[in-house]
Short mmCIF file of N, CA and C in Angstrom, two decimals:
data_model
loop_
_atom_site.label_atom_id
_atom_site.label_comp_id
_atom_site.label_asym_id
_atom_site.label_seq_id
_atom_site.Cartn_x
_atom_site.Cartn_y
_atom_site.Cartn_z
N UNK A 1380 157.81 23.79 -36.97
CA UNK A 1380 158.96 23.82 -36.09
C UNK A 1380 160.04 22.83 -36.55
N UNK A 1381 159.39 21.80 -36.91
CA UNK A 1381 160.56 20.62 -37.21
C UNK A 1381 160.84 20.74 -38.33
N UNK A 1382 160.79 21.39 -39.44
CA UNK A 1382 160.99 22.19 -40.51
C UNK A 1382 161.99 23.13 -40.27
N UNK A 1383 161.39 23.98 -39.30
CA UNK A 1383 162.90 25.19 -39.48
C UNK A 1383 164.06 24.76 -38.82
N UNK A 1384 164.01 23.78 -38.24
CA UNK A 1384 165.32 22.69 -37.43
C UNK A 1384 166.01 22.23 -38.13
N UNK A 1385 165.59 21.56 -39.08
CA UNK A 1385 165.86 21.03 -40.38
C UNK A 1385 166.68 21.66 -41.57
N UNK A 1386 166.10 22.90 -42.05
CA UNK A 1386 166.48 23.50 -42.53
C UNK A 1386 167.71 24.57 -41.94
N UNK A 1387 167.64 24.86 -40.54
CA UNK A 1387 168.77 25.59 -40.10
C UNK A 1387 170.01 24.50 -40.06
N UNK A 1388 169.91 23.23 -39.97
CA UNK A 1388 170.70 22.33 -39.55
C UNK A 1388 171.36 22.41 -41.25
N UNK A 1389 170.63 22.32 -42.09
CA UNK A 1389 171.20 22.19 -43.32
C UNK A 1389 171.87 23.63 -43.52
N UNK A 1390 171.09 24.55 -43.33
CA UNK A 1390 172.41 26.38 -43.49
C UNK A 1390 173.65 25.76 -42.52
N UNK A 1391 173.55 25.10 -41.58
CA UNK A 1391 174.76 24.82 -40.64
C UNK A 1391 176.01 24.23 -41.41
N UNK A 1392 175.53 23.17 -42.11
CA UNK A 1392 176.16 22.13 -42.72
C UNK A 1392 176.82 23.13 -44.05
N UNK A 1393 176.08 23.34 -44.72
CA UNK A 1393 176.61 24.24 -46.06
C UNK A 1393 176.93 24.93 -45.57
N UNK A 1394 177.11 26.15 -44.61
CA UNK A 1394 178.29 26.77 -43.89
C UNK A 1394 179.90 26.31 -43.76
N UNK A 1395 179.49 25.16 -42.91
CA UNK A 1395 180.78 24.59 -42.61
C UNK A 1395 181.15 23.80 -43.80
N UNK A 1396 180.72 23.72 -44.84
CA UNK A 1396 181.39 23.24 -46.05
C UNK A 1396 181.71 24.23 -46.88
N UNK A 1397 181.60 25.14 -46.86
CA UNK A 1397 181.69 26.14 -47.51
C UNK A 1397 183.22 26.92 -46.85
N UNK A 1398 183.06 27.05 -45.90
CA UNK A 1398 184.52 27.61 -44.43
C UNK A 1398 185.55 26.25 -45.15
N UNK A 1399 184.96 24.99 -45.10
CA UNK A 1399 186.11 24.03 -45.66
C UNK A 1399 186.59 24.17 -46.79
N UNK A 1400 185.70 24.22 -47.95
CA UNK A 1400 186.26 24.99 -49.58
C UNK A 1400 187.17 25.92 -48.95
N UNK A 1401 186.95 26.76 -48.63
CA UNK A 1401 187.44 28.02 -48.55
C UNK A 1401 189.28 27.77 -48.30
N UNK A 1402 189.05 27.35 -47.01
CA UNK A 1402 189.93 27.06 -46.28
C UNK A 1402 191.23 25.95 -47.12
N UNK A 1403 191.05 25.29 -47.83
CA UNK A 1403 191.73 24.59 -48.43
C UNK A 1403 192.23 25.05 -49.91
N UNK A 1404 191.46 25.96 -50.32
CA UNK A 1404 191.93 26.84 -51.67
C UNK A 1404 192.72 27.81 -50.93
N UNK A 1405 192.81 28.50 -49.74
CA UNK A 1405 193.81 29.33 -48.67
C UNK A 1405 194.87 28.17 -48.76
N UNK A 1406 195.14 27.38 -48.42
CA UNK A 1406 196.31 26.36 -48.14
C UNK A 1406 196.78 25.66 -49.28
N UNK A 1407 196.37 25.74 -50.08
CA UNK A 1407 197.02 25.30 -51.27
C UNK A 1407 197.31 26.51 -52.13
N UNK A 1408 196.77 27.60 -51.87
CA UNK A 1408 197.26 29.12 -52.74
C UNK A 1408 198.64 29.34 -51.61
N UNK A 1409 198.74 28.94 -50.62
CA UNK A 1409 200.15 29.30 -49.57
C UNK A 1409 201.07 27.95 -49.58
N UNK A 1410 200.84 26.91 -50.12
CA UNK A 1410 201.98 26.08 -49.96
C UNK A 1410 202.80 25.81 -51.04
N UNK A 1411 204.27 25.88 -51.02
CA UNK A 1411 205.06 25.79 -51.80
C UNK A 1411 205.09 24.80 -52.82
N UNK A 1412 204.02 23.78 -52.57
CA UNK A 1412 203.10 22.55 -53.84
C UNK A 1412 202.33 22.41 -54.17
N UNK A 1413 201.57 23.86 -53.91
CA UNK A 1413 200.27 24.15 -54.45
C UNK A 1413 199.85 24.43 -56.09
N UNK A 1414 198.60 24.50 -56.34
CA UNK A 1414 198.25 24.60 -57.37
C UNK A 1414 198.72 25.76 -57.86
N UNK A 1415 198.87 27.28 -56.90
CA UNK A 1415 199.33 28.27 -57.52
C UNK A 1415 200.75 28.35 -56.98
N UNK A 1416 201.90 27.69 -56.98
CA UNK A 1416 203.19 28.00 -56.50
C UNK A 1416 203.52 28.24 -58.30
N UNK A 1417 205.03 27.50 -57.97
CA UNK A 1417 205.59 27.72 -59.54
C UNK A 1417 205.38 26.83 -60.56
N UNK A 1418 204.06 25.89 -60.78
CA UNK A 1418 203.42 25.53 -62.06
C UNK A 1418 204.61 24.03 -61.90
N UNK A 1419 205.65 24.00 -61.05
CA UNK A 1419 206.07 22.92 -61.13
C UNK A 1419 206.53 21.99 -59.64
N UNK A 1420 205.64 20.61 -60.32
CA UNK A 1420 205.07 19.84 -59.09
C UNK A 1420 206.81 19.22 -58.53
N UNK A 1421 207.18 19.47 -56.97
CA UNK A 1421 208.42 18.90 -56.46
C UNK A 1421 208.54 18.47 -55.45
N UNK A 1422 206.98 17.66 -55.17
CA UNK A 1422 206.39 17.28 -54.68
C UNK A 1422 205.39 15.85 -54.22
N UNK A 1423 205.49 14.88 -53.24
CA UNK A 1423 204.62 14.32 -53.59
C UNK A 1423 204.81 13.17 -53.94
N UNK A 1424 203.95 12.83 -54.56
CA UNK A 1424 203.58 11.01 -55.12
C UNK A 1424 204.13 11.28 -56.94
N UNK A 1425 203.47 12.26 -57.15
CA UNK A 1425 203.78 12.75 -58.78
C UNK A 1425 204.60 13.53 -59.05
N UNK A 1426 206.02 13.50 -59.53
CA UNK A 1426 206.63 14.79 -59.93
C UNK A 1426 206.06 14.88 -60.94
N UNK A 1427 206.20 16.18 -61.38
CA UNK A 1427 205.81 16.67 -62.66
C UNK A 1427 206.88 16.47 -64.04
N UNK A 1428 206.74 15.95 -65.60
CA UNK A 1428 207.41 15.65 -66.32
C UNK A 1428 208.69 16.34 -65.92
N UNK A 1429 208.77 17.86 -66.20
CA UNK A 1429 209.95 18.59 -66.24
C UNK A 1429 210.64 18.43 -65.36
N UNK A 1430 209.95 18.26 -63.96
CA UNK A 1430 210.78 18.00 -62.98
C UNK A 1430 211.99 16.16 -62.98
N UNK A 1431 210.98 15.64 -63.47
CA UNK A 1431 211.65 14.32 -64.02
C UNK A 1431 212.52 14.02 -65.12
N UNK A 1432 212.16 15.00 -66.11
CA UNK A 1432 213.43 15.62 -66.72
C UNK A 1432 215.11 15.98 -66.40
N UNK A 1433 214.65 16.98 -65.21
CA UNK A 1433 215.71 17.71 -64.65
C UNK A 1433 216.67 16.20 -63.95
N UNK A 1434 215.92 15.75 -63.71
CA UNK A 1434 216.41 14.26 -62.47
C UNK A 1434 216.86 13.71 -63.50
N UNK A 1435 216.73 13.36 -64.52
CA UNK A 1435 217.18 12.43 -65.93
C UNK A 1435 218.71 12.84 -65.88
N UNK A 1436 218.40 13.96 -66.38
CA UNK A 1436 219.52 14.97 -67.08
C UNK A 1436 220.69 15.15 -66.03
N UNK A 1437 220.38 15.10 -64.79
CA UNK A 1437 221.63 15.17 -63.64
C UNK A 1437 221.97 13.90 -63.43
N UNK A 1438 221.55 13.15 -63.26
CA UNK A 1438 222.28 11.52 -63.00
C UNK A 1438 222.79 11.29 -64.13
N UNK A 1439 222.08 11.52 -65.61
CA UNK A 1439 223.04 11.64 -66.48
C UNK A 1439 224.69 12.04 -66.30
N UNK A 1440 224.74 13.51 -66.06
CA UNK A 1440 225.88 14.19 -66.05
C UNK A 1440 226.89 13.99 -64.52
N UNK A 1441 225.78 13.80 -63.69
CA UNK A 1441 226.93 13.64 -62.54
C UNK A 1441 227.28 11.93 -62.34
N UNK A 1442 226.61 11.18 -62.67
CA UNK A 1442 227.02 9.96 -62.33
C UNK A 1442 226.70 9.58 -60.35
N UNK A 1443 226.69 8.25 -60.61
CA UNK A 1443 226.37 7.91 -58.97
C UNK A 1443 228.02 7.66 -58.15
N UNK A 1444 228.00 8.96 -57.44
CA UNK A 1444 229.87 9.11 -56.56
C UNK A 1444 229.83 7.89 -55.66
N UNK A 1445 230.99 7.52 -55.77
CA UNK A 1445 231.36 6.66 -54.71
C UNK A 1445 233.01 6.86 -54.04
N UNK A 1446 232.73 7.46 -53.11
CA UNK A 1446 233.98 7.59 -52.27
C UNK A 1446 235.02 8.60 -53.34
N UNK A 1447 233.98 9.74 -53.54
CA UNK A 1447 234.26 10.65 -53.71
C UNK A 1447 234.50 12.24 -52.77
N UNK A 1448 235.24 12.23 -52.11
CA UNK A 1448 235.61 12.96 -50.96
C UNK A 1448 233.77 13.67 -50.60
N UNK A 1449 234.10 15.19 -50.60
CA UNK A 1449 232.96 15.65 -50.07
C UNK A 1449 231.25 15.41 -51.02
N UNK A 1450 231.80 14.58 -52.27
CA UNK A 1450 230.49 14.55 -52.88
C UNK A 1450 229.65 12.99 -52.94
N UNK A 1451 228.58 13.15 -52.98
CA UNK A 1451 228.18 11.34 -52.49
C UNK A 1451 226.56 11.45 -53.34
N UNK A 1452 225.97 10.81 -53.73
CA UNK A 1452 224.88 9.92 -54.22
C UNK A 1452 225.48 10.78 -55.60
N UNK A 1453 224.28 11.54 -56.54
CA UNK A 1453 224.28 12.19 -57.47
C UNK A 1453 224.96 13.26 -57.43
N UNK A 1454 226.07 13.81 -57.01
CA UNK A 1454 226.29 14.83 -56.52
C UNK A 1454 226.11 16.03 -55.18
N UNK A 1455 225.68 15.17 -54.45
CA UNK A 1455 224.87 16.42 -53.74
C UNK A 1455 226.58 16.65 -52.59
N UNK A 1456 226.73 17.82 -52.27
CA UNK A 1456 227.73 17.90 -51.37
C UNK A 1456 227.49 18.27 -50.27
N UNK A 1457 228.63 17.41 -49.14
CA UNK A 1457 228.27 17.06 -47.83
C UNK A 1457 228.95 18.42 -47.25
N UNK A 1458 227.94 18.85 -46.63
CA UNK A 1458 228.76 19.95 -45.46
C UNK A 1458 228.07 19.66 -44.23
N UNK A 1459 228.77 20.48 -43.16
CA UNK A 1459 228.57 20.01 -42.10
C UNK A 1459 227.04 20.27 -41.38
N UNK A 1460 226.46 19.57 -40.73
CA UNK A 1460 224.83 19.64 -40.27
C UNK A 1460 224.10 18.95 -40.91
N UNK A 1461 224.17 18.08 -42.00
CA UNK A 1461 223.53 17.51 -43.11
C UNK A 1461 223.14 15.94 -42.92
N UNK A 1462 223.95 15.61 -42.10
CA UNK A 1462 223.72 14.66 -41.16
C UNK A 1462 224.24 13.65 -42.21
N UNK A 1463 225.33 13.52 -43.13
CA UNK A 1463 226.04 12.95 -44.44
C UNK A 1463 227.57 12.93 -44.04
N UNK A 1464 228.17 12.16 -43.86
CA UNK A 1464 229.69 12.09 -43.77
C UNK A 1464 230.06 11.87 -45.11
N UNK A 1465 231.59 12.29 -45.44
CA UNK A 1465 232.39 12.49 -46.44
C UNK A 1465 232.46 11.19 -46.53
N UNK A 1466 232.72 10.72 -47.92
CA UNK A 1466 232.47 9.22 -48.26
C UNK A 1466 231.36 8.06 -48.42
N UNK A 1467 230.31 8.80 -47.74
CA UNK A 1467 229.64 7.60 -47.56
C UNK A 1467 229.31 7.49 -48.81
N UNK A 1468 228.83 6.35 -48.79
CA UNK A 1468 227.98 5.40 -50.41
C UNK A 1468 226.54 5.07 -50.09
N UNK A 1469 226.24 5.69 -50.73
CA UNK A 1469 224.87 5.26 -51.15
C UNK A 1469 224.02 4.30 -51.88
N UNK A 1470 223.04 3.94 -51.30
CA UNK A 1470 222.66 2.95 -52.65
C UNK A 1470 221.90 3.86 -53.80
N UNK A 1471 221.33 3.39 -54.77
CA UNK A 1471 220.84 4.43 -55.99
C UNK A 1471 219.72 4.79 -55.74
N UNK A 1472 219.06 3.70 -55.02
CA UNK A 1472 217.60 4.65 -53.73
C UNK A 1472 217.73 5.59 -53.46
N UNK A 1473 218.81 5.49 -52.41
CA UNK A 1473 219.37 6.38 -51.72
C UNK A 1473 219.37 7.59 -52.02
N UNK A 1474 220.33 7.72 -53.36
CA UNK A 1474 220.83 8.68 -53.95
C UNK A 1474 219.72 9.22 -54.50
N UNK A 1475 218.76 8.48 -55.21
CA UNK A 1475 218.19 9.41 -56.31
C UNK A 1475 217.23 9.75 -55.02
N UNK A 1476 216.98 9.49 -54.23
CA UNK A 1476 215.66 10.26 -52.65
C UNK A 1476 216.70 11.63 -52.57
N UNK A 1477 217.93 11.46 -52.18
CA UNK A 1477 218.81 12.73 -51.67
C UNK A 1477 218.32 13.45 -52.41
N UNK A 1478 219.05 13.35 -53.97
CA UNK A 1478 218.53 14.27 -54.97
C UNK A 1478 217.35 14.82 -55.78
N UNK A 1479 216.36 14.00 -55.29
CA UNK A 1479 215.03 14.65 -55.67
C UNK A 1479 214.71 15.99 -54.31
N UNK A 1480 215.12 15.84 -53.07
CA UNK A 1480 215.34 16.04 -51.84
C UNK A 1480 215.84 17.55 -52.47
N UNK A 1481 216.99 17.47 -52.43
CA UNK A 1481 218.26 18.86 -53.25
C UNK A 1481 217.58 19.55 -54.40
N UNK A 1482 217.07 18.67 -55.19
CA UNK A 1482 216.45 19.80 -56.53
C UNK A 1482 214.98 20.12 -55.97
N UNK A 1483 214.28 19.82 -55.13
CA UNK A 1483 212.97 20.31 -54.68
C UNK A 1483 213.09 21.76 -53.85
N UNK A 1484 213.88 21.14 -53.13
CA UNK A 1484 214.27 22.41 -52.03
C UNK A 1484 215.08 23.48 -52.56
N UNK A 1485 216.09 23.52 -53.88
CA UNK A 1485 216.21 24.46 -54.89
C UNK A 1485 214.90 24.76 -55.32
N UNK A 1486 214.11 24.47 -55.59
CA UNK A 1486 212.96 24.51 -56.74
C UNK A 1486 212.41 25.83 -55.44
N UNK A 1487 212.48 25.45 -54.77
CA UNK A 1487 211.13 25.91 -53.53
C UNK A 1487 212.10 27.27 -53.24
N UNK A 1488 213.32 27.29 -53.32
CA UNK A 1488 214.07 28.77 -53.01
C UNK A 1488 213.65 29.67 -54.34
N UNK A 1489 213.73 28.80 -55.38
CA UNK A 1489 213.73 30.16 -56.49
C UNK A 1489 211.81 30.16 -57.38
N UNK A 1490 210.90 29.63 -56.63
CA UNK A 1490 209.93 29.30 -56.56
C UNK A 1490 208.88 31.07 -57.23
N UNK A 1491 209.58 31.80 -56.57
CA UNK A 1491 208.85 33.23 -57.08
C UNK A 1491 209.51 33.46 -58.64
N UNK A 1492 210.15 32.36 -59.17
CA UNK A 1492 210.23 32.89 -60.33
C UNK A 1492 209.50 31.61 -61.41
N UNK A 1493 208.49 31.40 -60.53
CA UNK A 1493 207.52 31.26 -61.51
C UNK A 1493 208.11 29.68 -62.31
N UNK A 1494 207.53 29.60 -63.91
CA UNK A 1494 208.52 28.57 -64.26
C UNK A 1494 209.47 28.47 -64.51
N UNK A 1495 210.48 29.59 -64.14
CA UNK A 1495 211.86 29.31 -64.28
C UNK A 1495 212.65 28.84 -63.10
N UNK A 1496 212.13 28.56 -62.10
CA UNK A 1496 212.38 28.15 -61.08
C UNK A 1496 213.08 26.40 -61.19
N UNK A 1497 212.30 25.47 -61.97
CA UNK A 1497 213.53 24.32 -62.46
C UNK A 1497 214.42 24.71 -62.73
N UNK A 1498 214.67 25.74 -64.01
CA UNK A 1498 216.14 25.91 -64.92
C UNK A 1498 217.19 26.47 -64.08
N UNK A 1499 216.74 27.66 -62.61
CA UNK A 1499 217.70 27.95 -61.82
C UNK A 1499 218.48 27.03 -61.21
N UNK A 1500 216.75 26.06 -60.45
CA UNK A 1500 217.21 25.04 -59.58
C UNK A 1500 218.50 23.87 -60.17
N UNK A 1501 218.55 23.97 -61.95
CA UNK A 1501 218.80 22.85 -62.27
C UNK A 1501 220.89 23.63 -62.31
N UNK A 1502 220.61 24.67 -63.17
CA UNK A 1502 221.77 25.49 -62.37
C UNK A 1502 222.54 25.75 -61.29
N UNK A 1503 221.97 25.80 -59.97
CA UNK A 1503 222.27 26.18 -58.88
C UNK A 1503 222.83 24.25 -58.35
N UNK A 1504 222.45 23.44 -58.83
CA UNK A 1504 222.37 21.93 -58.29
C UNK A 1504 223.45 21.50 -58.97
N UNK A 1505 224.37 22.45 -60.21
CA UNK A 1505 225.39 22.15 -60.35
C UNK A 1505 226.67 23.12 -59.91
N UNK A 1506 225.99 24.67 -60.03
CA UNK A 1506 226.95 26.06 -60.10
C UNK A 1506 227.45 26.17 -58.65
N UNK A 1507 225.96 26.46 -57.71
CA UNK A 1507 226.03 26.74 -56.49
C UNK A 1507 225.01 27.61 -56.31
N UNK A 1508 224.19 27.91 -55.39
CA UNK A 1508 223.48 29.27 -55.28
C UNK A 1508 223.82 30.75 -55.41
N UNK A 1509 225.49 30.48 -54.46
CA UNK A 1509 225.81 31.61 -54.11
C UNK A 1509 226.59 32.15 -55.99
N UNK A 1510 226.73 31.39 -56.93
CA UNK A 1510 227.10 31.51 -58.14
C UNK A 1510 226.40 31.61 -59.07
N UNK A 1511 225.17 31.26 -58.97
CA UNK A 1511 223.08 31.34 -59.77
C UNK A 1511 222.61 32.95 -59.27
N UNK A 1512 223.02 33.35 -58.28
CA UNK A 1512 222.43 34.50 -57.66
C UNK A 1512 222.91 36.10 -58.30
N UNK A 1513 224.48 35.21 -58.59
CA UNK A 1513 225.13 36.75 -59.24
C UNK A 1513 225.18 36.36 -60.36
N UNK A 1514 224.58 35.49 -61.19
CA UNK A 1514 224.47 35.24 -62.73
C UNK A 1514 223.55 36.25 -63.07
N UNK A 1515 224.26 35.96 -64.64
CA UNK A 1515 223.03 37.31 -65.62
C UNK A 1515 221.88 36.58 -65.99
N UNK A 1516 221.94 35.16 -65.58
CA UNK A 1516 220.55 34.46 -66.01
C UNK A 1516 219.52 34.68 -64.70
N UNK A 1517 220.03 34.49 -63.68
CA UNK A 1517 219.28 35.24 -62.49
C UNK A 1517 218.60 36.60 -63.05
N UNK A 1518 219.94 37.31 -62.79
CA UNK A 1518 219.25 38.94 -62.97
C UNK A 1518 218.64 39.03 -63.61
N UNK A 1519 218.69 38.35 -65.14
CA UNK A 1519 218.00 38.90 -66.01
C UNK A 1519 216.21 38.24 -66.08
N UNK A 1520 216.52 37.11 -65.68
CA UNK A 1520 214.69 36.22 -65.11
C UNK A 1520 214.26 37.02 -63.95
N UNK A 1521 215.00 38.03 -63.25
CA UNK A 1521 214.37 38.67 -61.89
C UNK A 1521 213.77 40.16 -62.55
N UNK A 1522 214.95 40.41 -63.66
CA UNK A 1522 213.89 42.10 -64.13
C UNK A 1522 212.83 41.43 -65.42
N UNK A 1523 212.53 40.68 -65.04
CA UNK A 1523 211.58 39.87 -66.18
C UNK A 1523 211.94 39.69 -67.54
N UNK A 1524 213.05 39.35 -67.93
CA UNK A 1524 214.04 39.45 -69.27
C UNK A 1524 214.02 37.90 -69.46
N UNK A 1525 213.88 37.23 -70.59
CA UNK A 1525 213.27 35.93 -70.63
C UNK A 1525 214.29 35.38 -71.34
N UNK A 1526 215.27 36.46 -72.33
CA UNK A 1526 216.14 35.97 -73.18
C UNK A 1526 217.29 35.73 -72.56
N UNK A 1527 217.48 34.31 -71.85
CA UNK A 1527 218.71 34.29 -71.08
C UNK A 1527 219.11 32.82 -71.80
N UNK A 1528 219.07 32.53 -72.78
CA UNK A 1528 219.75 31.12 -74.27
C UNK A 1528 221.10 31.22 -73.70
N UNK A 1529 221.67 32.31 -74.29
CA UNK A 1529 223.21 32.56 -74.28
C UNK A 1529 223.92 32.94 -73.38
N UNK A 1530 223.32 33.57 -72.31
CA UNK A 1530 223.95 33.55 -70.57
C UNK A 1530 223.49 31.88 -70.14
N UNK A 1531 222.52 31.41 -70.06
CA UNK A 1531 222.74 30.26 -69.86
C UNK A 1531 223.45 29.29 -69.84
N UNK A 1532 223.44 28.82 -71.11
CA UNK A 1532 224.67 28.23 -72.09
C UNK A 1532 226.27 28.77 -71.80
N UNK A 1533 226.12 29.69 -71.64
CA UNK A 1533 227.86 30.17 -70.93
C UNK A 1533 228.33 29.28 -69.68
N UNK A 1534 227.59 28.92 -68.68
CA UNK A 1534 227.89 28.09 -67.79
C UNK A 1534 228.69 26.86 -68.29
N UNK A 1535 229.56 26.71 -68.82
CA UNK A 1535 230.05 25.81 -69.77
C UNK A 1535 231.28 25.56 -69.27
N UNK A 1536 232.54 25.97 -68.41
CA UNK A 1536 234.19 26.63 -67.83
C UNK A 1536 233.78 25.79 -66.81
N UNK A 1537 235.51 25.13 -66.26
CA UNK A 1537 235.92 24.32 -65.71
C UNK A 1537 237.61 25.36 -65.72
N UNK A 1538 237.38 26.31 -64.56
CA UNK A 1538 238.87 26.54 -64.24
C UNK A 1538 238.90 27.70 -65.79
N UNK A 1539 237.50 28.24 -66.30
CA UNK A 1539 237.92 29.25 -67.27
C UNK A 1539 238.35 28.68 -68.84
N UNK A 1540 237.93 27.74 -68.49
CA UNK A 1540 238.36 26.48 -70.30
C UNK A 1540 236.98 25.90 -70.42
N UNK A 1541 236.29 26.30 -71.44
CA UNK A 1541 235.60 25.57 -71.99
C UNK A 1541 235.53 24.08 -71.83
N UNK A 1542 234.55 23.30 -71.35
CA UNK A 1542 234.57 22.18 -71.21
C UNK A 1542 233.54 21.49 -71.87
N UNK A 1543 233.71 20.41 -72.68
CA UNK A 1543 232.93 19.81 -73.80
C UNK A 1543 230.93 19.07 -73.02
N UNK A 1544 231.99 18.76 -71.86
CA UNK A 1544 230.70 17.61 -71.58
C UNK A 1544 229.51 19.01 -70.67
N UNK A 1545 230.43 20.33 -69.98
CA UNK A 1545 228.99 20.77 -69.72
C UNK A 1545 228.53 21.70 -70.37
N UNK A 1546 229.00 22.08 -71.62
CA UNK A 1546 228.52 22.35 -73.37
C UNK A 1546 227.29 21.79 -73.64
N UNK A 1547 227.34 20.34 -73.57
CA UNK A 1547 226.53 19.68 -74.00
C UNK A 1547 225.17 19.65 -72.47
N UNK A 1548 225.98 19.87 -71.68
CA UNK A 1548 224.71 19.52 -70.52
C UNK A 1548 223.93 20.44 -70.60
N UNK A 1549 224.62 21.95 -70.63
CA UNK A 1549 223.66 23.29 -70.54
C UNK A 1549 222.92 23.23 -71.62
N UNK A 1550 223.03 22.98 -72.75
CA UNK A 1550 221.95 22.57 -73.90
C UNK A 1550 220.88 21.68 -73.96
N UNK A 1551 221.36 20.30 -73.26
CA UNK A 1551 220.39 19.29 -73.12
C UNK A 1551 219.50 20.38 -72.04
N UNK A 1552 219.55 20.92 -71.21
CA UNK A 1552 219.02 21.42 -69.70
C UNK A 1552 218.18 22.87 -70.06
N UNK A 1553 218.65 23.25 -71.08
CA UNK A 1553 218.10 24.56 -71.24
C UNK A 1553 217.10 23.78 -72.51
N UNK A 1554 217.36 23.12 -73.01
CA UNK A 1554 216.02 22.23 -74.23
C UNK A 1554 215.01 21.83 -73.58
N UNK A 1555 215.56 20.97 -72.49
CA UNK A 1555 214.24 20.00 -71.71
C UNK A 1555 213.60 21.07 -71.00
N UNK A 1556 214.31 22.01 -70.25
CA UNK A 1556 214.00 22.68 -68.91
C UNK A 1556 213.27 24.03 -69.18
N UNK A 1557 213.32 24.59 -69.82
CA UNK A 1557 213.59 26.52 -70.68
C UNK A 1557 211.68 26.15 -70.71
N UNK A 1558 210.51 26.97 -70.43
CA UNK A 1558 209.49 26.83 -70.48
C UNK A 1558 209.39 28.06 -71.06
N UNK A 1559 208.99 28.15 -72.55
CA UNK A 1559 208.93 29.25 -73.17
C UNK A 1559 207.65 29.75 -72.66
#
């Protein structure tokens, strides 16, 4: 008797550890920082290299604004609900939290595309969404078309003129970022 008590108590236990495996490979296959989201961590205690990349490469190019009308830390722009007034200054804490903040939550919109989901995010964190969405580098990463070098790289115009410095950014961004 005190045997099969024993032993049912132990089927009990490996049950409910087993419902717990379970249950936690379910929640990490459904969360947007899971092991199976888009292969890139934007998330957390650890970003992942590329993602730290992407963060390099934008403070690089945007510089830290100060009392720059609607734009403030690394770029990120203030609209209304954001709980950010026009002008404010940030400290570089500050700023670089906003902007890990801004390129995660890009990351997590274009997230079904797998690892191209930085290179949009890193796009969209300068273009706009609503300007990433009707790109041919979109379309063409959405019908599964991988060769998007030279639509990429076109993002380059300031007012329709070639502009030197984001020449050089879309290259640095599509080198570090582009996960063949």
């Amino acid at each position: 008797m005190n045997t099969n008590n024993n032993l049912n108590r132990f089927k009990d236990s490996m049950r409910r550890l087993l419902y717990s495996i379970l249950l936690i490979i379910i929640l990490m296959a459904i969360s947007p920082f899971g092991v199976f989201s888009s292969g890139v961590k934007t998330s957390g205690e650890g970003f992942s290299p590329e993602f730290e990349k992407a963060i390099a490469i934008i403070k690089k190019y945007e510089g830290l604004h100060r009392n720059r009308g609607n734009l403030i830390g690394y770029g990120h722009q203030v609209i209304a609900g954001d709980g950010y007034k026009r002008g404010t200054n940030l400290t570089e804490k500050q700023a670089d939290a906003l902007l890990r903040k801004d390129l995660s939550d890009l990351c997590k919109r274009y997230r079904s595309f797998g690892k191209d989901s930085l290179i949009l995010s890193a796009l969209a964190y300068n273009c706009g969404t609503g300007i990433v969405a009707k790109s041919s580098v979109y379309k063409k990463l959405k019908n599964g078309n991988r060769d998007v070098k030279t639509a990429y790289l076109s993002y380059n115009r300031i007012r329709g003129k070639v502009n030197s410095q984001l020449k050089r950014r879309r290259l640095e961004e599509f080198d570090a970022l582009f996960i063949p």
